[in-house]
Coordinates of C-alpha atoms in Angstrom, one line a residue:
X13 CA 14.7 1.6 -19.3
X14 CA 11.1 2.7 -19.1
X15 CA 11.2 2.7 -15.4
X16 CA 7.9 3.4 -13.6
X17 CA 5.8 3.7 -16.8
X18 CA 3.1 1.5 -15.3
X19 CA 3.5 2.6 -11.8
X20 CA 0.2 2.6 -10.0
X21 CA -0.9 5.9 -8.6
X22 CA -3.1 4.4 -5.9
X23 CA -1.2 5.9 -3.0
X24 CA -1.9 9.4 -4.3
X25 CA -5.5 8.5 -3.7
X26 CA -5.2 7.0 -0.3
X27 CA -6.5 9.1 2.6
X28 CA -9.5 9.8 4.5
X29 CA -9.8 11.1 7.9
X30 CA -7.9 10.7 11.0
X31 CA -7.5 13.6 13.2
X32 CA -5.3 14.4 16.2
X33 CA -3.2 11.3 15.4
X34 CA 0.4 10.8 14.5
X35 CA -0.1 10.1 10.8
X36 CA 1.8 12.6 8.7
X37 CA 1.2 12.9 4.9
X38 CA 4.2 13.6 2.7
X39 CA 4.2 17.1 1.2
X40 CA 6.6 19.8 0.2
X41 CA 8.0 22.8 2.0
X42 CA 6.0 25.1 4.3
X43 CA 4.3 27.5 1.9
X44 CA 6.2 30.5 3.2
X45 CA 4.6 30.5 6.7
X46 CA 7.4 31.6 9.0
X47 CA 5.6 29.9 12.0
X48 CA 5.3 26.5 10.3
X49 CA 8.7 24.9 10.7
X50 CA 9.8 21.8 8.7
X51 CA 9.5 18.5 10.5
X52 CA 6.6 19.4 12.8
X53 CA 3.8 16.9 13.1
X54 CA 1.4 19.3 11.4
X55 CA 3.8 20.8 8.7
X56 CA 2.7 18.6 5.9
X57 CA -1.0 18.9 6.7
X58 CA -0.7 22.7 6.8
X59 CA 1.1 22.6 3.4
X60 CA -1.7 20.5 2.0
X61 CA -4.6 22.6 3.1
X62 CA -2.9 25.8 2.2
X63 CA -1.9 24.6 -1.3
X64 CA -5.5 23.4 -1.9
X65 CA -7.0 26.6 -0.6
X66 CA -8.9 24.7 2.1
X67 CA -7.4 26.8 4.9
X68 CA -5.5 30.1 4.5
X69 CA -3.0 31.9 6.7
X70 CA -3.9 34.4 9.4
X71 CA -1.6 36.8 7.4
X72 CA 0.6 36.6 4.4
X73 CA 3.4 35.0 6.4
X74 CA 1.6 33.4 9.4
X75 CA -0.5 30.3 9.8
X76 CA -0.9 30.6 13.6
X77 CA -0.8 26.8 14.2
X78 CA -1.5 27.1 17.9
X79 CA -4.5 29.5 17.6
X80 CA -7.8 28.0 18.8
X81 CA -10.1 27.0 16.0
X82 CA -13.6 28.6 16.1
X83 CA -17.0 27.5 14.9
X84 CA -16.9 30.2 12.2
X85 CA -13.6 28.8 10.9
X86 CA -15.0 25.3 10.9
X87 CA -17.9 26.1 8.7
X88 CA -15.8 28.3 6.5
X89 CA -13.5 25.3 5.7
X90 CA -16.4 22.9 5.2
X91 CA -18.0 25.3 2.8
X92 CA -14.8 25.4 0.8
X93 CA -14.6 21.6 0.9
X94 CA -18.1 21.2 -0.4
X95 CA -17.3 22.8 -3.8
X96 CA -20.8 24.4 -3.8
X97 CA -21.5 27.7 -5.4
X98 CA -21.8 29.9 -2.3
X99 CA -22.8 33.1 -4.1
X100 CA -26.5 32.9 -3.0
X101 CA -25.7 32.5 0.7
X102 CA -25.6 36.2 1.7
X103 CA -27.7 36.3 4.8
X104 CA -27.6 34.0 7.9
X105 CA -30.6 33.7 10.2
X106 CA -28.7 34.3 13.4
X107 CA -28.6 37.6 15.3
X108 CA -24.9 37.2 16.0
X109 CA -24.1 36.7 12.3
X110 CA -24.5 40.1 10.6
X111 CA -24.3 40.5 6.8
X112 CA -21.0 41.2 5.3
X113 CA -18.8 39.4 7.8
X114 CA -16.0 37.1 6.6
X115 CA -18.0 34.1 8.0
X116 CA -21.5 35.1 7.0
X117 CA -21.7 33.2 3.7
X118 CA -20.2 30.0 5.3
X119 CA -22.7 30.1 8.3
X120 CA -25.6 30.7 5.9
X121 CA -24.4 27.7 3.8
X122 CA -23.9 25.5 6.8
X123 CA -27.4 26.3 8.2
X124 CA -29.2 25.8 4.9
X125 CA -27.5 22.5 4.3
X126 CA -27.9 21.1 7.8
X127 CA -24.1 21.0 8.4
X128 CA -24.1 23.2 11.5
X129 CA -26.9 24.8 13.5
X130 CA -26.8 27.2 16.4
X131 CA -27.9 26.9 20.0
X132 CA -31.5 27.8 19.1
X133 CA -30.9 31.5 18.9
X134 CA -27.3 32.3 18.1
X135 CA -24.6 30.6 16.1
X136 CA -21.7 31.7 18.3
X137 CA -19.2 32.1 15.5
X138 CA -16.3 33.2 17.7
X139 CA -16.7 30.4 20.2
X140 CA -13.9 27.8 20.1
X141 CA -15.2 24.6 18.5
X142 CA -15.2 21.5 20.7
X143 CA -14.2 18.0 19.6
X144 CA -17.8 16.8 19.8
X145 CA -19.0 19.8 17.8
X146 CA -16.4 19.0 15.1
X147 CA -17.7 15.4 15.1
X148 CA -21.3 16.7 14.6
X149 CA -20.4 19.1 11.8
X150 CA -18.2 16.6 9.9
X151 CA -20.8 13.8 10.3
X152 CA -23.5 16.1 8.9
X153 CA -21.2 17.1 6.1
X154 CA -20.5 13.4 5.3
X155 CA -24.2 12.7 5.2
X156 CA -24.8 15.6 2.9
X157 CA -22.0 14.8 0.5
X158 CA -22.3 11.0 0.4
X159 CA -19.1 10.1 2.2
X160 CA -19.1 6.4 2.8
X161 CA -19.2 5.1 6.4
X162 CA -16.5 2.4 6.2
X163 CA -17.0 0.9 9.6
X164 CA -20.1 0.3 11.7
X165 CA -20.5 2.5 14.7
X166 CA -22.5 1.7 17.9
X167 CA -22.7 2.5 21.6
X168 CA -19.8 0.2 22.2
X169 CA -17.5 2.3 20.0
X170 CA -16.8 4.7 22.9
X171 CA -16.6 2.0 25.6
X172 CA -12.8 2.1 25.7
X173 CA -12.7 5.7 26.7
X174 CA -13.0 6.3 30.4
X175 CA -14.6 9.7 29.9
X176 CA -17.2 8.6 27.4
X177 CA -20.0 9.7 29.8
X178 CA -18.9 13.3 29.1
X179 CA -20.1 13.1 25.6
X180 CA -23.3 15.2 25.2
X181 CA -26.4 13.2 24.4
X182 CA -26.9 15.2 21.2
X183 CA -23.3 14.3 20.1
X184 CA -23.1 10.6 20.9
X185 CA -24.0 9.2 17.5
X186 CA -21.6 11.7 15.9
X187 CA -18.7 10.8 18.2
X188 CA -19.4 7.1 17.6
X189 CA -19.2 7.7 13.9
X190 CA -16.2 9.9 14.1
X191 CA -14.2 7.5 16.3
X192 CA -15.2 4.4 14.3
X193 CA -14.1 6.1 11.1
X194 CA -10.8 7.4 12.5
X195 CA -11.8 11.1 12.3
X196 CA -11.3 11.6 16.0
X197 CA -9.1 9.5 18.2
X198 CA -8.3 9.6 21.9
X199 CA -6.2 12.3 23.5
X200 CA -4.2 9.8 25.6
X201 CA -4.7 7.8 28.8
X202 CA -8.0 6.3 27.4
X203 CA -9.5 9.8 27.3
X204 CA -11.8 11.1 24.5
X205 CA -12.0 14.7 25.7
X206 CA -15.3 15.5 23.9
X207 CA -15.4 19.0 25.4
X208 CA -11.8 19.6 24.4
X209 CA -11.0 22.2 21.7
X210 CA -8.9 22.1 18.6
X211 CA -6.1 24.3 17.3
X212 CA -5.6 25.4 13.7
X213 CA -2.8 22.9 13.3
X214 CA -5.0 20.1 14.5
X215 CA -7.8 21.3 12.2
X216 CA -5.4 21.3 9.3
X217 CA -4.8 17.6 9.9
X218 CA -8.5 16.9 10.3
X219 CA -9.5 18.7 7.0
X220 CA -6.6 17.2 5.1
X221 CA -8.3 13.8 5.7
X222 CA -11.8 15.1 5.3
X223 CA -10.9 16.3 1.8
X224 CA -9.6 12.9 0.8
X225 CA -12.6 11.2 2.4
X226 CA -14.9 13.3 0.3
X227 CA -13.0 12.8 -2.9
X228 CA -11.9 9.1 -2.6
X229 CA -14.0 7.5 0.1
X230 CA -11.0 5.5 1.4
X231 CA -9.3 5.4 4.8
X232 CA -5.8 6.7 5.1
X233 CA -3.3 3.8 5.5
X234 CA -0.9 3.7 8.4
X235 CA 2.5 3.3 6.6
X236 CA 4.8 4.0 9.6
X237 CA 6.5 0.6 9.4
X238 CA 7.1 1.0 5.7
X239 CA 8.2 4.6 5.9
X240 CA 10.8 3.6 8.6
X241 CA 12.5 1.1 6.2
X242 CA 16.0 2.0 5.1
X243 CA 17.8 0.4 2.2
X244 CA 21.5 0.3 2.8
X245 CA 24.4 -0.1 0.5
X246 CA 26.5 -3.0 1.6
X247 CA 29.9 -4.4 0.7
X248 CA 28.6 -7.9 -0.1
X249 CA 25.2 -7.5 -1.9
X250 CA 22.8 -10.4 -2.3
X251 CA 21.3 -11.9 -5.4
X252 CA 17.6 -11.9 -4.7
X253 CA 15.4 -14.4 -6.6
X254 CA 11.7 -13.5 -7.0
X255 CA 9.0 -15.6 -8.5
X256 CA 6.7 -18.6 -8.0
X257 CA 7.4 -22.3 -8.1
X258 CA 9.6 -21.9 -11.2
X259 CA 12.1 -20.1 -9.0
X260 CA 12.4 -22.8 -6.4
X261 CA 15.2 -24.7 -8.1
X262 CA 17.8 -22.5 -9.8
X263 CA 18.9 -20.3 -6.8
X264 CA 20.6 -23.4 -5.2
X265 CA 22.7 -23.9 -8.3
X266 CA 23.8 -20.2 -8.3
X267 CA 24.8 -20.6 -4.7
X268 CA 26.5 -23.9 -4.8
X269 CA 28.1 -23.9 -8.2
X270 CA 29.2 -20.3 -8.3
X271 CA 29.6 -19.6 -4.5
X272 CA 27.3 -16.5 -4.8
X273 CA 25.4 -14.9 -2.0
X274 CA 21.8 -15.8 -2.9
X275 CA 18.4 -15.5 -1.2
X276 CA 15.4 -17.2 -2.6
X277 CA 12.1 -15.3 -1.9
X278 CA 9.8 -17.4 -4.0
X279 CA 6.6 -19.2 -3.1
X280 CA 4.7 -21.6 -5.2
X281 CA 1.6 -20.5 -7.0
X282 CA 2.2 -16.7 -6.6
X283 CA 0.9 -14.4 -9.2
X284 CA 3.1 -11.6 -10.4
X285 CA 1.3 -9.0 -8.3
X286 CA 1.6 -11.2 -5.2
X287 CA 5.4 -11.4 -5.8
X288 CA 5.5 -7.6 -6.1
X289 CA 3.5 -7.3 -2.8
X290 CA 6.0 -9.3 -0.8
X291 CA 8.9 -7.6 -2.5
X292 CA 7.6 -4.1 -1.7
X293 CA 6.7 -2.7 -5.1
X294 CA 2.9 -3.1 -4.7
X295 CA 1.5 -2.0 -1.3
X296 CA -0.9 -4.3 0.5
X297 CA -2.6 -3.8 3.8
X298 CA -4.3 -5.5 6.8
X299 CA -7.8 -4.2 7.6
X300 CA -8.4 -2.8 11.1
X301 CA -8.3 -5.4 13.8
X302 CA -7.0 -5.8 17.3
X303 CA -3.7 -7.6 18.0
X304 CA -4.4 -9.4 21.3
X305 CA -2.1 -9.2 24.4
X306 CA -1.1 -12.8 23.8
X307 CA 0.5 -14.8 21.0
X308 CA -2.6 -16.4 19.5
X309 CA -3.9 -16.9 16.0
X310 CA -6.0 -13.9 15.1
X311 CA -8.1 -13.8 11.9
X312 CA -7.3 -10.9 9.6
X313 CA -8.5 -9.4 6.3
X314 CA -5.8 -8.5 3.8
X315 CA -6.4 -5.7 1.3
X316 CA -4.7 -5.0 -2.1
X317 CA -3.3 -1.7 -3.2
X318 CA -6.9 -0.6 -4.2
X319 CA -8.1 -1.5 -0.7
X320 CA -10.1 -4.4 -2.1
X321 CA -10.3 -7.6 0.0
X322 CA -7.8 -10.2 -1.2
X323 CA -9.7 -13.4 -1.8
X324 CA -7.7 -16.4 -0.5
X325 CA -9.0 -18.3 -3.6
X326 CA -6.8 -16.1 -5.7
X327 CA -3.8 -18.0 -4.4
X328 CA -1.9 -15.5 -2.2
X329 CA 0.1 -17.5 0.3
X330 CA -1.6 -20.7 -0.8
X331 CA 1.7 -22.6 -0.9
X332 CA 3.5 -20.8 1.8
X333 CA 4.6 -17.4 3.1
X334 CA 8.3 -17.4 2.1
X335 CA 9.3 -13.8 1.7
X336 CA 6.4 -12.5 3.8
X337 CA 6.8 -13.7 7.3
X338 CA 7.9 -12.7 9.8
X339 CA 6.0 -9.6 8.8
X340 CA 5.4 -6.3 10.7
X341 CA 2.0 -4.8 11.3
X342 CA 1.6 -1.7 13.5
X343 CA 5.2 -2.2 14.7
X344 CA 4.4 -5.7 15.9
X345 CA 6.4 -8.6 14.4
X346 CA 4.3 -11.6 13.6
X347 CA 3.5 -14.5 11.3
X348 CA 0.9 -13.9 8.5
X349 CA -0.3 -17.1 6.9
X350 CA -3.3 -18.7 5.1
X351 CA -4.8 -21.4 7.3
X352 CA -6.3 -24.7 6.1
X353 CA -9.7 -23.2 6.6
X354 CA -9.1 -20.7 3.8
X355 CA -8.7 -17.6 6.1
X356 CA -5.7 -15.4 6.8
X357 CA -4.3 -15.1 10.3
X358 CA -1.8 -13.1 12.2
X359 CA 0.1 -14.4 15.2
X360 CA 2.5 -12.1 17.0
X361 CA 6.1 -13.1 17.4
X362 CA 7.5 -10.2 19.4
X363 CA 8.8 -10.6 22.9
X364 CA 6.5 -10.8 25.9
X365 CA 5.1 -9.2 28.0
X366 CA 2.5 -8.2 25.5
X367 CA 0.0 -5.3 25.4
X368 CA -3.0 -5.2 23.2
X369 CA -2.5 -3.1 20.0
X370 CA -5.4 -1.6 18.1
X371 CA -4.9 -1.4 14.4
X372 CA -7.4 1.4 13.8
X373 CA -7.0 1.8 10.1
X374 CA -5.7 -0.1 7.1
X375 CA -2.0 -0.7 7.8
X376 CA 0.6 -1.4 5.3
X377 CA 2.3 -4.8 5.8
X378 CA 6.0 -4.9 5.9
X379 CA 7.4 -8.2 4.8
X380 CA 10.7 -9.9 5.9
X381 CA 11.8 -9.5 2.2
X382 CA 11.3 -5.7 2.4
X383 CA 13.4 -5.6 5.6
X384 CA 16.2 -7.6 4.1
X385 CA 16.8 -5.8 0.8
X386 CA 19.9 -3.6 0.2
X387 CA 20.2 -0.7 -2.3
X388 CA 22.8 -2.6 -4.4
X389 CA 21.3 -6.1 -4.4
X390 CA 20.8 -7.9 -7.7
X391 CA 17.3 -8.9 -8.5
X392 CA 16.3 -11.9 -10.7
X393 CA 12.6 -11.9 -11.5
X394 CA 10.9 -15.0 -12.9
X395 CA 7.3 -14.0 -12.3
X396 CA 4.1 -14.4 -14.4
X397 CA 3.7 -18.1 -15.0
X398 CA 0.9 -18.4 -12.4
X399 CA -1.1 -15.5 -13.8
X400 CA -2.6 -17.4 -16.8
X401 CA -1.9 -14.5 -19.2
X402 CA -3.0 -14.4 -22.8
X403 CA -0.3 -13.9 -25.3
X404 CA -1.0 -10.2 -25.8
X405 CA -1.0 -9.3 -22.1
X406 CA 2.7 -8.9 -21.5
X407 CA 1.9 -5.3 -20.4
X408 CA 0.1 -6.7 -17.3
X409 CA 3.2 -8.6 -16.2
X410 CA 5.4 -5.6 -17.0
X411 CA 3.1 -3.5 -14.7
X412 CA 3.8 -5.7 -11.7
X413 CA 7.5 -6.1 -12.5
X414 CA 7.9 -2.3 -13.0
X415 CA 6.5 -1.7 -9.5
X416 CA 9.1 -4.0 -8.2
X417 CA 11.9 -2.3 -10.2
X418 CA 10.8 1.1 -9.0
X419 CA 10.8 0.0 -5.4
X420 CA 14.3 -1.6 -5.8
X421 CA 15.8 1.8 -6.7
X422 CA 18.5 0.0 -8.7
X423 CA 19.0 -1.0 -12.3
X424 CA 20.6 -4.3 -11.4
X425 CA 17.9 -6.8 -12.4
X426 CA 17.2 -9.5 -14.9
X427 CA 13.8 -10.5 -16.2
X428 CA 13.5 -14.2 -17.1
X429 CA 11.2 -15.2 -20.0
X430 CA 8.2 -17.3 -19.5
X431 CA 8.9 -20.8 -20.8
X432 CA 5.8 -23.1 -21.0
X433 CA 4.0 -23.5 -24.3
X434 CA 1.5 -25.8 -22.7
X435 CA 0.1 -23.0 -20.5
X436 CA 0.7 -20.2 -23.0
X437 CA 0.6 -21.4 -26.6
X438 CA 1.6 -18.0 -27.9
X439 CA 4.4 -17.7 -25.3
X440 CA 6.9 -16.5 -27.9
X441 CA 4.7 -13.5 -28.8
X442 CA 4.3 -12.8 -25.1
X443 CA 8.1 -12.9 -24.6
X444 CA 8.6 -10.5 -27.5
X445 CA 6.7 -7.9 -25.5
X446 CA 9.0 -8.4 -22.5
X447 CA 12.1 -8.4 -24.7
X448 CA 11.1 -5.1 -26.4
X449 CA 10.4 -3.5 -23.0
X450 CA 13.4 -4.7 -21.0
X451 CA 16.0 -4.9 -23.8
X452 CA 19.4 -6.2 -22.5
X453 CA 18.0 -7.0 -19.1
X454 CA 15.7 -9.7 -20.6
X455 CA 16.9 -13.3 -20.6
X456 CA 15.3 -15.3 -23.3
X457 CA 15.8 -18.6 -21.5
X458 CA 12.9 -20.3 -23.4
X459 CA 14.6 -19.9 -26.8
X460 CA 17.8 -21.2 -25.4
X461 CA 16.2 -24.4 -24.2
X462 CA 15.0 -25.2 -27.7
X463 CA 18.6 -25.2 -29.1
X464 CA 21.2 -27.9 -29.5
X465 CA 23.5 -25.7 -27.4
X466 CA 21.3 -26.4 -24.4
X467 CA 21.5 -30.2 -24.8
X468 CA 25.3 -29.9 -25.2
X469 CA 25.6 -27.8 -22.1
X470 CA 23.4 -30.3 -20.1
X471 CA 25.5 -33.2 -21.5
X472 CA 22.5 -35.2 -22.7
X473 CA 21.4 -36.4 -26.1
X474 CA 18.2 -35.2 -27.6
X475 CA 15.4 -37.8 -27.6
X476 CA 12.6 -38.3 -30.1
X477 CA 10.2 -36.9 -27.6
X478 CA 12.4 -33.8 -27.3
X479 CA 12.3 -33.4 -31.0
X480 CA 8.6 -33.7 -31.0
X481 CA 8.3 -31.1 -28.2
X482 CA 10.6 -28.7 -30.0
X483 CA 8.6 -29.1 -33.2
X484 CA 5.5 -27.6 -31.5
X485 CA 7.4 -25.1 -29.4
X486 CA 7.3 -26.9 -26.1
X487 CA 10.1 -27.2 -23.7
X488 CA 11.9 -30.5 -24.3
X489 CA 10.7 -33.3 -21.9
X490 CA 14.4 -33.9 -20.9
X491 CA 14.3 -30.5 -19.2
X492 CA 10.9 -30.8 -17.5
X493 CA 9.6 -32.4 -14.4
X494 CA 6.0 -32.0 -15.5
X495 CA 4.1 -30.0 -18.1
X496 CA 5.3 -26.6 -16.7
X497 CA 8.1 -27.0 -14.2
X498 CA 11.8 -27.6 -14.9
X499 CA 13.9 -30.4 -13.5
X500 CA 17.4 -30.2 -12.2
X501 CA 18.8 -29.9 -15.7
X502 CA 16.5 -27.0 -16.4
X503 CA 17.5 -25.2 -13.2
X504 CA 21.2 -25.8 -13.7
X505 CA 21.0 -24.4 -17.2
X506 CA 19.0 -21.4 -16.0
X507 CA 21.6 -20.7 -13.2
X508 CA 24.4 -20.9 -15.8
X509 CA 22.6 -18.5 -18.2
X510 CA 21.9 -16.1 -15.4
X511 CA 25.5 -16.2 -14.2
X512 CA 26.7 -15.3 -17.7
X513 CA 24.1 -12.6 -18.0
X514 CA 25.2 -11.0 -14.8
X515 CA 28.8 -10.9 -15.9
X516 CA 27.7 -9.5 -19.3
X517 CA 25.7 -6.7 -17.5
X518 CA 28.6 -6.0 -15.2
X519 CA 26.7 -7.0 -12.0
X520 CA 29.4 -9.5 -11.0
X521 CA 32.9 -10.4 -12.0
X522 CA 33.4 -13.7 -13.7

């Protein structure tokens, strides 16, 4: 099995800036710092900035996470993040920044590039940097290095903070920008604390995100709900059926005829990547919005795994939200659906009394299907018919299916062939690509339907129309309800073939 060959690497590129928050990136052990213990809120951020050379320890074995962060330290880090050649910055035009100090080059660079200025006379390198000073420096840095402003900022941005009047006039625009883009958040109790100071551990988190903001211009997603998911191994695993409208018939036959534990997670019209999104293999997100303190329909914007807006015209949820809702966003259970007006909505379904919840950055959606998967479930995947593939594009379907398989964490799956000649005249060539990739886990149901054996199993005679269909490679009319979909005979035969295949692969006992 070539598991994960086409796995998207988008999540490696996710991340921008959110400081002083609870988001924790996933990194390795603590770089040998004896004062950075595993599992701390800052551990992974410290690991990241140390491994990248963005911040260094205060000694060979100490990071000093609780040490106050100074103005000199701030410009030193920003200079490193810039990637600029710093060799020409040898003298700073401040009386308190003599030549040859460890911070001289960084201060000179910051001054020359309008990243940080002094107080009119001095730079005050040893002064502890305040939150509003950080906002100013990072905002200046973003302007210098073309970091995209994802969200509009205005005076109302700070209205929710009771101490917003404490923001210095010179820093208001910077704090508005920093808050709207998630760089700086509140310190609790609706306080912004603009004059508050930062520690080295807090700075590590800030600059972890700034580095990604500079490199990738994307906001870091909140994945807390997804990260909390646990797949358990159960005594009675479920057969999970994934797909579009082609999947809406055969699961009932598996359940009723063979008394198997079956769950159908299909929705009509779903492209393969949409199936993968609901299953968990392909991340998707909801853009920042506010969940009201009441159960009302709230318009939302959904984003794909590249943070591009999902256009409702593409068909996601067009024929229902089975497998998606009830979904979880920011810890809130709710219904996500496509309304008749062609827009996506969220309506909370948790228990009152409600409090308003701010979704401040793209947040990964957790579907009901994700929450109801077990580590030893069996997965039957009949995705792809709704994509409109060309015959030579089987790799595109494999990409979406491989994401699903990787997320499953199990090798108990079966990939069902595409069947319709009408929608894909070179369907056999397409299926050859799937068969080559998946090997024994591929079920060539299409070829079976063109055989005398299928008619014998269905207990029906072959008609002249069936013969004509077979002659051009189309699924016999006797097995179809329309040009693409199967009828009850089709679905019964598919259930039978899947049952035999599961026995052959050792997934179930006959």
